[in-house]
Amino acid sequence: MDILSNLALGFGVAVTLQNLAYCFIGVFLGTLIGVLPGIGPVATVAMLLPLTFNLNPATAMIMLAGIYYGAQYGGSTTAILVNIPGESSSVVTTIDGHAMAKQGRAGPALGIAAIASFVAGSIATLVVALFSPPLAEIALKFQPADYFSLMVFGLVGAVVLARGSIRKAVAMVVLGLLLGLVGSDVNSGVIRFTFGIPALAEGISFAALAMGMFGVAEVIYNLEQRAAERQVVVGGIGRVMPSLADLRQCIWSVARGTGLGSLLGILPGGGALLSSFAAYTVEKKVARAPKNFGDGDIRGVAAPEAANNAGAQTSFIPMLTLGVPSNPTMALMIGALMIQGIQPGPQAMLQRPELFWGIVASMWIGNLFLLLLNLPLVGLWVRLLAVPYRLLFPAILMFCCIGVYSINNNPFDLFQLVVFSALGYVLLKLGCEPAPLILGLVLGPMMEEYLRRALLISLGDPMVLITSPLSAAFLMAALALLVSIAIPAIRTQREVAMKE
Amino acid sequence: MRMALGALSAALITCSLATSGAQAQSPADGYPNKPIRIVVPFAPGGIVDTSARVIGNELSKRWGQQVVVENRPGGNGFIGVMATVKAPADGYTLLMAHTGEFGVNPAIFPDVPYDLDRDLVPITMITEAPMVVVVNGTLPIKTMQELLATAKAKPGAVGVSTPGTGSINHLVLEWMNLNTGVKFLHVPYRGGAPAITATAGGEVPAGKAALGSAMPHIKSGRVRVLAVTTAERSFVDKSWPTLIESGIPDVRSSIWAGLFAPKSVPQPIIEKLYGEIAKILQMPEVKERFAAGGGTPGGMRPEAFAAAIRQEAASLKKVAVAANVKPE
């Protein structure tokens, strides 16, 4: 019954007029910045952080948290409508979501994204409320070897993301890994492939690469088409709400996405990032009739959207219970608490229960706000696509530039945007997909870091990768996935050969 | 050198007393008449950003001018520092920086684009906090001597987590290695939070962390403090010995945050800033803010601050050369 009194305390904090207002401001801003390509939650939280200086800590956290999970909702909108992932978590949503938009089903795609996010967000918040301390313990048990093997699993999964040729997907993953090498090496401190440019010391800008490869490359590609064919939405706007059949089809996808997202979200160090990729991969493997994936399958939107929202909620667990940030936005939120003179951690939870439970309660309220805010807006967003392309594309380019620049306030990042736009266009022409490349870029450096750390701690003994049960399990799963990808590919090749 | 500086500062104080009596025109008279910008070479959060916001908030209350904190992260602090160096030297662009930019960078980088003496004027130290040597709470190691003995028995095998290669924490670890002849295994992370979590979770047996980042895990008992790196014990817990008391000669270091201005900002403006900030640092609520992260307020005069930085940079340089520490 402890939990009930705690929740009562939490709702007592969250349902004051001031906190409701800030919660709404948070999720509203979150949706907005999620929709604007480029400007992500990291930049927004960073910009708004000073404003929280004079708020009380619970109010500040409620607003900042709202921005974070609100952006997960909004991010799907741009991914679906204009094929730009604002955050790494919405990269997979572009695959089937944008395909749906091109088929004139932007409405149902946005609708299911909002519904899946709401369901997943609500369930994951329950997970946060009920299981925070034990889940935090699990997160602490994860060793470098386990992380490494999880990343290996993720990379093998990246190949499954590909719509067409597996060979091209592998090539893209490898290219992503190579780009991930740029920057300083965490162990020796050696600076690699930066050509003396200090801004590259921290590696290639994810935002510049994602905006360039997806958004700007797509714009260039579209401009090539004749004006008449340039319409992003083919054949009118279509119905906005998903049909009952759509919803029924998605129930299990949302459930699986929520489960995976909730679990991976608690891992500090890249878990949350993997959740939407993992959900998509799993969906493509277990769903019935998976051949539509990549061509606008609604389950390909529902599962990753559920996963990234669930992950967004549960990534608060390590932050609130241990003071460990699971991603850059969480690190900023810890910063926000520290500015208030609060050190997040187990003590903060015991000494300031109103803070922890107030945030938890506000997440339900915030998710409800988001659903109410997003479903009616779907029609509006979809109508945005009817705007003539000559007006739409300069806006997209402008927001991409603002977004990329706002992260570090560094003009060099805009040069990166230009380079990756050109590269993205070439790859688009070659029929190579950027999603596996992005996963390679994001996972590569982490994989290297964890592997080298695992070996450093084991004094160079590679057996740690197998002797740790978690690590061994992930490696086995990766192997199984690899075989399941390879066998059909080999079979079709043989069939082709036999026909000849 | 120090005597000369002392004389100079005494002369300046007399000088400023004289002018205030005579109501002479000074560049500081109208200052500030527009918003002031404090550049922070880090993302928001953390000791440097917090210092900038606490001081900025109080200054704007007292002077009725907005003080904007501008975060310019990246490039080992080069980007933020250079943004200040290149800004007009009118007192409207200031820099909040820390040990890393002026103590560590010159020690480990062959070519730092800025030079403290050439490009900047220190105003004052805002806050200073110790680092701590910790071990995982489940280990039987209770004292620094026991940790050293364990490491001596297994050279190069006892891991110590730090926030990164070329961090102040790493340099102090190397300094310990040099002065004790014991070899610890350096396990670098990306940032203070993952590093201390690794020690709290048992991934790495020991750690060298800022007191502030270690605090939650110290309170929960996941890590145990063996020593503080400062010359004096910390007010947080007087029972923690210093490294020197634990038998490691000469090793003393801290993490500080301080305010700087571009080189040719008129001296009266520096004095005005210093005077106001020294008062702010005496406020109980400001002291409390820093105390939450294990920090004590600074407030030393500009010349003393400059001298302290120079001394620190010289010791760290020696360590970096002897241990061949390369930058990250």
PDB file of N, CA and C in Angstrom, chain A residues 46 49-50 53-54 137 140 142-144 184-191 198-199 201-202 322-325 332 335 338-341 343-347 408-410 449 453 456-457 459, chain B residues 43-46 49-50 53-54 57 70-76 79 156-157 165 185-190 193 197 201 203-204 212-213 215-217 219-220 222 289 292-293 326-328:
ATOM      1  N   ALA A  46      18.844  22.276 -22.954  1.00  0.00           N
ATOM      2  CA  ALA A  46      19.991  23.128 -22.664  1.00  0.00           C
ATOM      3  C   ALA A  46      19.600  24.601 -22.663  1.00  0.00           C
ATOM      4  N   LEU A  49      17.224  25.319 -19.626  1.00  0.00           N
ATOM      5  CA  LEU A  49      17.758  25.017 -18.306  1.00  0.00           C
ATOM      6  C   LEU A  49      17.930  26.259 -17.426  1.00  0.00           C
ATOM      7  N   PRO A  50      18.469  27.351 -17.978  1.00  0.00           N
ATOM      8  CA  PRO A  50      18.631  28.550 -17.141  1.00  0.00           C
ATOM      9  C   PRO A  50      17.301  29.057 -16.577  1.00  0.00           C
ATOM     10  N   PHE A  53      16.198  27.793 -13.206  1.00  0.00           N
ATOM     11  CA  PHE A  53      17.026  28.176 -12.070  1.00  0.00           C
ATOM     12  C   PHE A  53      16.192  28.707 -10.910  1.00  0.00           C
ATOM     13  N   ASN A  54      15.152  29.487 -11.256  1.00  0.00           N
ATOM     14  CA  ASN A  54      14.364  30.101 -10.193  1.00  0.00           C
ATOM     15  C   ASN A  54      13.052  29.368  -9.908  1.00  0.00           C
ATOM     16  N   GLU A 137      19.204  -1.700  -9.920  1.00  0.00           N
ATOM     17  CA  GLU A 137      20.236  -2.674  -9.547  1.00  0.00           C
ATOM     18  C   GLU A 137      20.678  -3.485 -10.757  1.00  0.00           C
ATOM     19  N   LEU A 140      23.028  -1.564 -12.820  1.00  0.00           N
ATOM     20  CA  LEU A 140      24.386  -1.514 -12.247  1.00  0.00           C
ATOM     21  C   LEU A 140      25.156  -2.800 -12.519  1.00  0.00           C
ATOM     22  N   PHE A 142      25.224  -4.489 -15.210  1.00  0.00           N
ATOM     23  CA  PHE A 142      25.720  -4.566 -16.585  1.00  0.00           C
ATOM     24  C   PHE A 142      27.196  -4.187 -16.647  1.00  0.00           C
ATOM     25  N   GLN A 143      28.009  -5.096 -17.142  1.00  0.00           N
ATOM     26  CA  GLN A 143      29.450  -4.881 -17.220  1.00  0.00           C
ATOM     27  C   GLN A 143      29.821  -4.497 -18.659  1.00  0.00           C
ATOM     28  N   PRO A 144      31.032  -3.979 -18.851  1.00  0.00           N
ATOM     29  CA  PRO A 144      31.413  -3.584 -20.214  1.00  0.00           C
ATOM     30  C   PRO A 144      31.241  -4.700 -21.238  1.00  0.00           C
ATOM     31  N   SER A 184      38.464  11.423 -30.654  1.00  0.00           N
ATOM     32  CA  SER A 184      39.547  10.956 -29.791  1.00  0.00           C
ATOM     33  C   SER A 184      39.240   9.583 -29.244  1.00  0.00           C
ATOM     34  N   ASP A 185      40.298   8.811 -29.088  1.00  0.00           N
ATOM     35  CA  ASP A 185      40.189   7.456 -28.580  1.00  0.00           C
ATOM     36  C   ASP A 185      40.108   7.524 -27.065  1.00  0.00           C
ATOM     37  N   VAL A 186      39.118   6.851 -26.492  1.00  0.00           N
ATOM     38  CA  VAL A 186      38.852   7.046 -25.071  1.00  0.00           C
ATOM     39  C   VAL A 186      39.977   6.491 -24.188  1.00  0.00           C
ATOM     40  N   ASN A 187      40.642   5.448 -24.636  1.00  0.00           N
ATOM     41  CA  ASN A 187      41.671   4.866 -23.770  1.00  0.00           C
ATOM     42  C   ASN A 187      43.007   5.579 -23.836  1.00  0.00           C
ATOM     43  N   SER A 188      43.501   5.778 -25.070  1.00  0.00           N
ATOM     44  CA  SER A 188      44.839   6.357 -25.171  1.00  0.00           C
ATOM     45  C   SER A 188      44.785   7.865 -25.339  1.00  0.00           C
ATOM     46  N   GLY A 189      43.625   8.396 -25.713  1.00  0.00           N
ATOM     47  CA  GLY A 189      43.533   9.828 -25.939  1.00  0.00           C
ATOM     48  C   GLY A 189      44.059  10.264 -27.288  1.00  0.00           C
ATOM     49  N   VAL A 190      44.421   9.301 -28.128  1.00  0.00           N
ATOM     50  CA  VAL A 190      44.921   9.658 -29.459  1.00  0.00           C
ATOM     51  C   VAL A 190      43.770  10.237 -30.284  1.00  0.00           C
ATOM     52  N   ILE A 191      44.059  11.317 -31.013  1.00  0.00           N
ATOM     53  CA  ILE A 191      43.041  11.942 -31.847  1.00  0.00           C
ATOM     54  C   ILE A 191      43.093  11.298 -33.231  1.00  0.00           C
ATOM     55  N   PRO A 198      39.494  21.050 -34.253  1.00  0.00           N
ATOM     56  CA  PRO A 198      39.142  20.725 -32.856  1.00  0.00           C
ATOM     57  C   PRO A 198      37.709  20.235 -32.704  1.00  0.00           C
ATOM     58  N   ALA A 199      36.796  20.748 -33.562  1.00  0.00           N
ATOM     59  CA  ALA A 199      35.384  20.365 -33.412  1.00  0.00           C
ATOM     60  C   ALA A 199      35.178  18.882 -33.688  1.00  0.00           C
ATOM     61  N   ALA A 201      37.125  16.569 -32.601  1.00  0.00           N
ATOM     62  CA  ALA A 201      37.722  15.767 -31.531  1.00  0.00           C
ATOM     63  C   ALA A 201      36.669  14.942 -30.805  1.00  0.00           C
ATOM     64  N   GLU A 202      35.435  15.441 -30.789  1.00  0.00           N
ATOM     65  CA  GLU A 202      34.375  14.664 -30.135  1.00  0.00           C
ATOM     66  C   GLU A 202      33.624  13.783 -31.124  1.00  0.00           C
ATOM     67  N   LEU A 322      19.885   6.409  -9.244  1.00  0.00           N
ATOM     68  CA  LEU A 322      21.331   6.276  -9.063  1.00  0.00           C
ATOM     69  C   LEU A 322      22.083   7.562  -9.367  1.00  0.00           C
ATOM     70  N   GLY A 323      21.420   8.487 -10.037  1.00  0.00           N
ATOM     71  CA  GLY A 323      22.125   9.684 -10.466  1.00  0.00           C
ATOM     72  C   GLY A 323      22.985   9.422 -11.686  1.00  0.00           C
ATOM     73  N   VAL A 324      22.648   8.370 -12.450  1.00  0.00           N
ATOM     74  CA  VAL A 324      23.427   8.019 -13.636  1.00  0.00           C
ATOM     75  C   VAL A 324      22.635   8.417 -14.871  1.00  0.00           C
ATOM     76  N   PRO A 325      23.198   9.265 -15.735  1.00  0.00           N
ATOM     77  CA  PRO A 325      22.443   9.646 -16.925  1.00  0.00           C
ATOM     78  C   PRO A 325      22.504   8.544 -17.967  1.00  0.00           C
ATOM     79  N   LEU A 332      21.740  16.425 -18.876  1.00  0.00           N
ATOM     80  CA  LEU A 332      21.345  17.818 -18.681  1.00  0.00           C
ATOM     81  C   LEU A 332      20.368  17.943 -17.520  1.00  0.00           C
ATOM     82  N   GLY A 335      22.110  17.944 -14.492  1.00  0.00           N
ATOM     83  CA  GLY A 335      22.665  19.289 -14.368  1.00  0.00           C
ATOM     84  C   GLY A 335      21.647  20.249 -13.783  1.00  0.00           C
ATOM     85  N   MET A 338      21.421  19.662 -10.202  1.00  0.00           N
ATOM     86  CA  MET A 338      22.621  20.104  -9.492  1.00  0.00           C
ATOM     87  C   MET A 338      22.647  21.609  -9.339  1.00  0.00           C
ATOM     88  N   ILE A 339      22.137  22.311 -10.366  1.00  0.00           N
ATOM     89  CA  ILE A 339      22.044  23.764 -10.272  1.00  0.00           C
ATOM     90  C   ILE A 339      21.136  24.133  -9.102  1.00  0.00           C
ATOM     91  N   GLN A 340      20.153  23.280  -8.852  1.00  0.00           N
ATOM     92  CA  GLN A 340      19.234  23.516  -7.732  1.00  0.00           C
ATOM     93  C   GLN A 340      19.859  23.081  -6.406  1.00  0.00           C
ATOM     94  N   GLY A 341      21.060  22.524  -6.473  1.00  0.00           N
ATOM     95  CA  GLY A 341      21.707  22.062  -5.253  1.00  0.00           C
ATOM     96  C   GLY A 341      21.264  20.673  -4.822  1.00  0.00           C
ATOM     97  N   GLN A 343      21.750  16.600  -5.460  1.00  0.00           N
ATOM     98  CA  GLN A 343      22.523  15.550  -6.107  1.00  0.00           C
ATOM     99  C   GLN A 343      21.594  14.378  -6.334  1.00  0.00           C
ATOM    100  N   PRO A 344      21.224  14.088  -7.601  1.00  0.00           N
ATOM    101  CA  PRO A 344      20.314  12.960  -7.786  1.00  0.00           C
ATOM    102  C   PRO A 344      20.986  11.664  -7.365  1.00  0.00           C
ATOM    103  N   GLY A 345      20.207  10.752  -6.849  1.00  0.00           N
ATOM    104  CA  GLY A 345      20.756   9.493  -6.373  1.00  0.00           C
ATOM    105  C   GLY A 345      19.808   8.880  -5.377  1.00  0.00           C
ATOM    106  N   PRO A 346      20.220   7.766  -4.788  1.00  0.00           N
ATOM    107  CA  PRO A 346      19.324   7.063  -3.864  1.00  0.00           C
ATOM    108  C   PRO A 346      18.848   7.977  -2.719  1.00  0.00           C
ATOM    109  N   GLN A 347      19.727   8.876  -2.287  1.00  0.00           N
ATOM    110  CA  GLN A 347      19.353   9.752  -1.182  1.00  0.00           C
ATOM    111  C   GLN A 347      18.241  10.698  -1.572  1.00  0.00           C
ATOM    112  N   ASN A 408      25.882  22.907 -30.624  1.00  0.00           N
ATOM    113  CA  ASN A 408      27.152  23.333 -30.031  1.00  0.00           C
ATOM    114  C   ASN A 408      27.471  24.795 -30.276  1.00  0.00           C
ATOM    115  N   ASN A 409      26.563  25.530 -30.930  1.00  0.00           N
ATOM    116  CA  ASN A 409      26.827  26.900 -31.356  1.00  0.00           C
ATOM    117  C   ASN A 409      28.115  26.976 -32.153  1.00  0.00           C
ATOM    118  N   ASN A 410      28.356  25.966 -32.988  1.00  0.00           N
ATOM    119  CA  ASN A 410      29.610  25.930 -33.723  1.00  0.00           C
ATOM    120  C   ASN A 410      29.346  25.883 -35.225  1.00  0.00           C
ATOM    121  N   GLU A 449      34.460   1.321 -27.313  1.00  0.00           N
ATOM    122  CA  GLU A 449      34.757   1.751 -25.956  1.00  0.00           C
ATOM    123  C   GLU A 449      34.520   0.612 -24.959  1.00  0.00           C
ATOM    124  N   ARG A 453      37.342  -1.435 -22.882  1.00  0.00           N
ATOM    125  CA  ARG A 453      37.289  -1.345 -21.419  1.00  0.00           C
ATOM    126  C   ARG A 453      37.180  -2.740 -20.818  1.00  0.00           C
ATOM    127  N   LEU A 456      40.548  -4.144 -20.991  1.00  0.00           N
ATOM    128  CA  LEU A 456      41.459  -3.452 -20.083  1.00  0.00           C
ATOM    129  C   LEU A 456      41.290  -3.993 -18.672  1.00  0.00           C
ATOM    130  N   ILE A 457      40.026  -4.134 -18.266  1.00  0.00           N
ATOM    131  CA  ILE A 457      39.764  -4.583 -16.896  1.00  0.00           C
ATOM    132  C   ILE A 457      40.139  -6.043 -16.717  1.00  0.00           C
ATOM    133  N   LEU A 459      42.491  -7.440 -18.073  1.00  0.00           N
ATOM    134  CA  LEU A 459      43.931  -7.496 -18.377  1.00  0.00           C
ATOM    135  C   LEU A 459      44.180  -8.256 -19.675  1.00  0.00           C
TER     136      LEU A 459
ATOM    137  N   ALA B  43      28.677  21.995 -21.520  1.00  0.00           N
ATOM    138  CA  ALA B  43      27.217  21.930 -21.564  1.00  0.00           C
ATOM    139  C   ALA B  43      26.691  22.312 -20.177  1.00  0.00           C
ATOM    140  N   PRO B  44      25.411  22.705 -20.111  1.00  0.00           N
ATOM    141  CA  PRO B  44      24.865  23.084 -18.803  1.00  0.00           C
ATOM    142  C   PRO B  44      24.964  21.952 -17.781  1.00  0.00           C
ATOM    143  N   GLY B  45      24.984  22.329 -16.519  1.00  0.00           N
ATOM    144  CA  GLY B  45      25.159  21.363 -15.439  1.00  0.00           C
ATOM    145  C   GLY B  45      26.623  21.287 -15.084  1.00  0.00           C
ATOM    146  N   GLY B  46      26.934  20.717 -13.938  1.00  0.00           N
ATOM    147  CA  GLY B  46      28.333  20.610 -13.567  1.00  0.00           C
ATOM    148  C   GLY B  46      28.828  21.850 -12.846  1.00  0.00           C
ATOM    149  N   ASP B  49      29.362  25.386 -14.965  1.00  0.00           N
ATOM    150  CA  ASP B  49      28.098  25.989 -15.375  1.00  0.00           C
ATOM    151  C   ASP B  49      27.326  26.495 -14.151  1.00  0.00           C
ATOM    152  N   THR B  50      27.293  25.684 -13.105  1.00  0.00           N
ATOM    153  CA  THR B  50      26.589  26.096 -11.888  1.00  0.00           C
ATOM    154  C   THR B  50      27.214  27.358 -11.319  1.00  0.00           C
ATOM    155  N   ARG B  53      26.092  30.319 -13.273  1.00  0.00           N
ATOM    156  CA  ARG B  53      24.689  30.685 -13.069  1.00  0.00           C
ATOM    157  C   ARG B  53      24.464  31.292 -11.683  1.00  0.00           C
ATOM    158  N   VAL B  54      25.098  30.728 -10.681  1.00  0.00           N
ATOM    159  CA  VAL B  54      24.921  31.269  -9.329  1.00  0.00           C
ATOM    160  C   VAL B  54      25.439  32.705  -9.289  1.00  0.00           C
ATOM    161  N   ASN B  57      23.371  35.093 -11.633  1.00  0.00           N
ATOM    162  CA  ASN B  57      22.068  35.408 -11.049  1.00  0.00           C
ATOM    163  C   ASN B  57      22.187  36.510  -9.995  1.00  0.00           C
ATOM    164  N   GLU B  70      26.422  31.616 -21.571  1.00  0.00           N
ATOM    165  CA  GLU B  70      26.455  31.043 -22.917  1.00  0.00           C
ATOM    166  C   GLU B  70      27.318  29.787 -22.909  1.00  0.00           C
ATOM    167  N   ASN B  71      26.692  28.655 -23.186  1.00  0.00           N
ATOM    168  CA  ASN B  71      27.440  27.395 -23.185  1.00  0.00           C
ATOM    169  C   ASN B  71      28.073  27.168 -24.545  1.00  0.00           C
ATOM    170  N   ARG B  72      29.409  27.083 -24.564  1.00  0.00           N
ATOM    171  CA  ARG B  72      30.121  26.785 -25.815  1.00  0.00           C
ATOM    172  C   ARG B  72      30.976  25.552 -25.589  1.00  0.00           C
ATOM    173  N   PRO B  73      30.344  24.358 -25.571  1.00  0.00           N
ATOM    174  CA  PRO B  73      31.092  23.146 -25.239  1.00  0.00           C
ATOM    175  C   PRO B  73      31.967  22.677 -26.395  1.00  0.00           C
ATOM    176  N   GLY B  74      32.844  21.729 -26.106  1.00  0.00           N
ATOM    177  CA  GLY B  74      33.577  21.035 -27.148  1.00  0.00           C
ATOM    178  C   GLY B  74      35.033  21.437 -27.265  1.00  0.00           C
ATOM    179  N   GLY B  75      35.774  20.581 -27.985  1.00  0.00           N
ATOM    180  CA  GLY B  75      37.174  20.853 -28.260  1.00  0.00           C
ATOM    181  C   GLY B  75      38.007  21.079 -27.018  1.00  0.00           C
ATOM    182  N   ASN B  76      37.786  20.279 -25.966  1.00  0.00           N
ATOM    183  CA  ASN B  76      38.564  20.368 -24.723  1.00  0.00           C
ATOM    184  C   ASN B  76      38.539  21.754 -24.099  1.00  0.00           C
ATOM    185  N   ILE B  79      37.205  25.855 -27.620  1.00  0.00           N
ATOM    186  CA  ILE B  79      36.206  26.646 -28.351  1.00  0.00           C
ATOM    187  C   ILE B  79      35.660  27.765 -27.468  1.00  0.00           C
ATOM    188  N   GLY B 156      49.836  -2.937 -11.767  1.00  0.00           N
ATOM    189  CA  GLY B 156      49.131  -2.727 -13.030  1.00  0.00           C
ATOM    190  C   GLY B 156      47.828  -3.485 -13.158  1.00  0.00           C
ATOM    191  N   ALA B 157      47.305  -4.058 -12.055  1.00  0.00           N
ATOM    192  CA  ALA B 157      46.082  -4.851 -12.174  1.00  0.00           C
ATOM    193  C   ALA B 157      44.920  -4.266 -11.384  1.00  0.00           C
ATOM    194  N   THR B 165      40.973  10.064 -20.198  1.00  0.00           N
ATOM    195  CA  THR B 165      42.406  10.235 -20.359  1.00  0.00           C
ATOM    196  C   THR B 165      42.703  11.731 -20.447  1.00  0.00           C
ATOM    197  N   LEU B 185      46.099   0.519 -12.503  1.00  0.00           N
ATOM    198  CA  LEU B 185      45.606   0.415 -13.875  1.00  0.00           C
ATOM    199  C   LEU B 185      44.598   1.537 -14.112  1.00  0.00           C
ATOM    200  N   HIS B 186      44.907   2.400 -15.068  1.00  0.00           N
ATOM    201  CA  HIS B 186      44.007   3.521 -15.351  1.00  0.00           C
ATOM    202  C   HIS B 186      42.857   3.060 -16.253  1.00  0.00           C
ATOM    203  N   VAL B 187      41.625   3.206 -15.771  1.00  0.00           N
ATOM    204  CA  VAL B 187      40.458   2.831 -16.586  1.00  0.00           C
ATOM    205  C   VAL B 187      39.644   4.091 -16.869  1.00  0.00           C
ATOM    206  N   PRO B 188      39.831   4.680 -18.069  1.00  0.00           N
ATOM    207  CA  PRO B 188      39.145   5.940 -18.368  1.00  0.00           C
ATOM    208  C   PRO B 188      37.703   5.729 -18.831  1.00  0.00           C
ATOM    209  N   TYR B 189      36.834   6.653 -18.465  1.00  0.00           N
ATOM    210  CA  TYR B 189      35.446   6.653 -18.942  1.00  0.00           C
ATOM    211  C   TYR B 189      35.200   7.947 -19.696  1.00  0.00           C
ATOM    212  N   ARG B 190      33.975   8.103 -20.190  1.00  0.00           N
ATOM    213  CA  ARG B 190      33.622   9.374 -20.802  1.00  0.00           C
ATOM    214  C   ARG B 190      32.771  10.153 -19.821  1.00  0.00           C
ATOM    215  N   ALA B 193      30.162  10.861 -14.314  1.00  0.00           N
ATOM    216  CA  ALA B 193      29.072  10.006 -13.853  1.00  0.00           C
ATOM    217  C   ALA B 193      29.303   8.530 -14.201  1.00  0.00           C
ATOM    218  N   THR B 197      30.014   5.491 -11.406  1.00  0.00           N
ATOM    219  CA  THR B 197      29.050   4.389 -11.422  1.00  0.00           C
ATOM    220  C   THR B 197      29.778   3.055 -11.569  1.00  0.00           C
ATOM    221  N   GLY B 201      29.316   0.126  -8.998  1.00  0.00           N
ATOM    222  CA  GLY B 201      28.764  -1.152  -9.414  1.00  0.00           C
ATOM    223  C   GLY B 201      29.760  -2.300  -9.324  1.00  0.00           C
ATOM    224  N   GLU B 203      32.501  -2.674 -11.236  1.00  0.00           N
ATOM    225  CA  GLU B 203      33.173  -2.956 -12.497  1.00  0.00           C
ATOM    226  C   GLU B 203      34.676  -2.696 -12.365  1.00  0.00           C
ATOM    227  N   VAL B 204      35.002  -1.622 -11.653  1.00  0.00           N
ATOM    228  CA  VAL B 204      36.387  -1.251 -11.391  1.00  0.00           C
ATOM    229  C   VAL B 204      36.497  -1.096  -9.866  1.00  0.00           C
ATOM    230  N   GLY B 212      31.789  15.911  -5.572  1.00  0.00           N
ATOM    231  CA  GLY B 212      30.387  16.124  -5.921  1.00  0.00           C
ATOM    232  C   GLY B 212      29.772  14.940  -6.643  1.00  0.00           C
ATOM    233  N   SER B 213      30.480  14.387  -7.654  1.00  0.00           N
ATOM    234  CA  SER B 213      29.869  13.269  -8.387  1.00  0.00           C
ATOM    235  C   SER B 213      29.837  12.008  -7.536  1.00  0.00           C
ATOM    236  N   MET B 215      29.368  11.915  -4.285  1.00  0.00           N
ATOM    237  CA  MET B 215      28.557  12.097  -3.082  1.00  0.00           C
ATOM    238  C   MET B 215      27.378  11.134  -2.949  1.00  0.00           C
ATOM    239  N   PRO B 216      26.504  10.988  -3.988  1.00  0.00           N
ATOM    240  CA  PRO B 216      25.360  10.098  -3.782  1.00  0.00           C
ATOM    241  C   PRO B 216      25.789   8.671  -3.457  1.00  0.00           C
ATOM    242  N   HIS B 217      26.872   8.218  -4.099  1.00  0.00           N
ATOM    243  CA  HIS B 217      27.310   6.839  -3.869  1.00  0.00           C
ATOM    244  C   HIS B 217      28.041   6.687  -2.545  1.00  0.00           C
ATOM    245  N   LYS B 219      27.120   8.398   0.146  1.00  0.00           N
ATOM    246  CA  LYS B 219      26.040   8.371   1.135  1.00  0.00           C
ATOM    247  C   LYS B 219      25.328   7.030   1.156  1.00  0.00           C
ATOM    248  N   SER B 220      25.185   6.395  -0.008  1.00  0.00           N
ATOM    249  CA  SER B 220      24.478   5.113  -0.030  1.00  0.00           C
ATOM    250  C   SER B 220      25.395   3.961   0.352  1.00  0.00           C
ATOM    251  N   ARG B 222      27.779   2.675  -1.414  1.00  0.00           N
ATOM    252  CA  ARG B 222      28.271   1.874  -2.538  1.00  0.00           C
ATOM    253  C   ARG B 222      29.765   2.069  -2.751  1.00  0.00           C
ATOM    254  N   ARG B 289      24.965  26.418  -1.744  1.00  0.00           N
ATOM    255  CA  ARG B 289      24.907  25.827  -3.086  1.00  0.00           C
ATOM    256  C   ARG B 289      26.178  25.036  -3.387  1.00  0.00           C
ATOM    257  N   ALA B 292      26.811  21.786  -1.301  1.00  0.00           N
ATOM    258  CA  ALA B 292      26.078  20.587  -1.702  1.00  0.00           C
ATOM    259  C   ALA B 292      26.945  19.672  -2.572  1.00  0.00           C
ATOM    260  N   GLY B 293      27.861  20.240  -3.337  1.00  0.00           N
ATOM    261  CA  GLY B 293      28.762  19.445  -4.165  1.00  0.00           C
ATOM    262  C   GLY B 293      30.136  19.273  -3.522  1.00  0.00           C
ATOM    263  N   LYS B 326      49.004  11.738 -22.668  1.00  0.00           N
ATOM    264  CA  LYS B 326      48.604  12.393 -23.917  1.00  0.00           C
ATOM    265  C   LYS B 326      47.176  12.906 -23.779  1.00  0.00           C
ATOM    266  N   PRO B 327      46.846  13.904 -24.544  1.00  0.00           N
ATOM    267  CA  PRO B 327      45.516  14.510 -24.397  1.00  0.00           C
ATOM    268  C   PRO B 327      44.412  13.622 -24.940  1.00  0.00           C
ATOM    269  N   GLU B 328      43.209  13.898 -24.482  1.00  0.00           N
ATOM    270  CA  GLU B 328      42.050  13.304 -25.114  1.00  0.00           C
ATOM    271  C   GLU B 328      41.326  14.363 -25.910  1.00  0.00           C
TER     272      GLU B 328
END
